[in-house]
Amino acid sequence: MRIEPRSICIKEVGPRDGLQNESVFVDTQDKIAWINQLSHSGLSYIEITSFVHPKWIPALADAAEVAQGIERVPGVTYAALVPNARGLERALAANIDEVSIFLSASEGHNQSNINKSIQETLPILGETAREALAAGKSVRGYVSTVFGCPFEGAVPVENVIRVTEALFEMGVREVSLGDTIGVANPRQVHDVLEVLLKHFDAGQLAMHFHDTRGMAVANVLTSIEMGMSIFDSSVGGLGGCPYAPGASGNLATDDLLYMLDGMGMKTGVDAEKLKAAALFIQPKMGRSLPSHSMQACQTEV
Amino acid sequence: MRIEPRSICIKEVGPRDGLQNESVFVDTQDKIAWINQLSHSGLSYIEITSFVHPKWIPALADAAEVAQGIERVPGVTYAALVPNARGLERALAANIDEVSIFLSASEGHNQSNINKSIQETLPILGETAREALAAGKSVRGYVSTVFGCPFEGAVPVENVIRVTEALFEMGVREVSLGDTIGVANPRQVHDVLEVLLKHFDAGQLAMHFHDTRGMAVANVLTSIEMGMSIFDSSVGGLGGCPYAPGASGNLATDDLLYMLDGMGMKTGVDAEKLKAAALFIQPKMGRSLPSHSMQACQTEV
């Protein structure tokens, strides 16, 4: 179908979801310089780090230093992942704008990722959200394994609705629906969204696709057709998939932008500045960044 | 939009378009064994080689031996690229089922690729088609640079219509529309097809996408929405882009199949057998095949 140009919001998650799935520790000053570049690329939202305990995510052990060291560009929201009240304390001390809390739509993944059942996780998230809101911060919710679980396979959409409703009841302003292992196809995205949009407004939901099977851009396209306008992505395709080492991770911001720009969508993001940020971080990663745009640009004059 | 399941025809071009853009020469017996595997994967169409002079495509210098050495599985059409009457002689001697002739929609690319203007190319293709038809063979036409030219940039859709009409007047039964440098986006695909489908039936046209910027799967999705049902692709994403060394080449058959299977489309292709064929050819190429499916499967148990 013909999609008329409209505004699309890109939420950059490379500094968090990208880096946490890379084996390299990027120097704190490099992280700060890189995030500053991203801040000046026209992005309005950057998830800059995670306050999960460094034991679990050593790549982001410098969360506080990064959050305190970066330039705060007006108009840009600086968010961070926060697992619980203790993480929130550190995030608040580092003056994070928005707090992201998370759980899975499937028990198997929630147990593996958080080491608790969904039922045990909810009160922890509720407490975190309550305290964040009390501190004047907005809260975002992530739901993982919306389109499939590495342990359970298919995930009933009813489970997604249940945890999404629980997050909204906690006062989150937006829920990001994650295809954590990158198994979704456009038809499934259509069918799941058709159900979800009977319960939630498109403006309350973001789509968070991983490109494990190369479906991410097509899934975005279908999401846009269904009325969705907020997408998470990672510059250069930074990141990976813990369940398929070597496979692609997050949808690449630059590939997403190539499509959106070509379709006349308004994102406010400057492709050249975004590319400069990707070229800056690439040598720090010790590998070529996997986005198609980066692969195609390596040899361009 | 919701797309109802229907039949989609995948035309495998890896042995021709894939190999011709790889620097490695694959041993003739390996090519034959590999094409035989593809023949038993459920594919109904394989472009097995090219009868362009070996000086131009050394990787396919063994075209005749390959064509004569492979098993001819009933129900599979074995096609080859043929540039002119001399190439046709060799193709006919090797008992090719279908002959593919080619030109570009843009002068710059046609000149670079064929070393002639479009006007000079047409009579050569006409002669080749006439003789192929006289020999009882069917003829397919390729139009390159439909969505953009590496030398001229934008390509007017009128140019595409003109060369496509010229091909049909020569008696070709199908024209494959190539995004040779992988620049198309879904909106452009929509807009170009909207015009072309006023002149041609969807059943007469195939779509041939390259994945240089990661748009190929999304472009297929839009094409399917527009009523298209025939897609060229290359197993494992074999191939590359002469204008962006290191970048992705043809749309990967396995990634395409992942989407089509997930959407309930009927292709007749067995994903496991296709993967086996990709795993067979991979070590001969001296590199990991770039398809997402292959990257994700390397580490799967």
Coordinates of C-alpha atoms in Angstrom, one line a residue, chain A residues 105-106 145-157 159 181 183 188:
Chain A
A105 CA 6.1 -11.9 27.7
S106 CA 7.3 -15.5 28.2
T145 CA 10.0 -12.1 23.4
V146 CA 6.7 -10.6 22.0
F147 CA 7.0 -12.6 18.8
G148 CA 8.8 -15.7 20.0
C149 CA 10.8 -17.1 22.9
P150 CA 14.1 -19.0 22.6
F151 CA 12.9 -21.4 25.3
E152 CA 9.2 -21.7 24.6
G153 CA 8.7 -20.9 20.9
A154 CA 5.4 -19.2 20.2
V155 CA 4.2 -16.6 22.7
P156 CA 0.4 -16.1 23.0
V157 CA -0.6 -12.5 22.4
N159 CA 0.6 -12.9 27.5
I181 CA 15.4 -13.1 19.0
V183 CA 12.0 -14.3 14.5
Q188 CA 2.9 -12.1 12.3

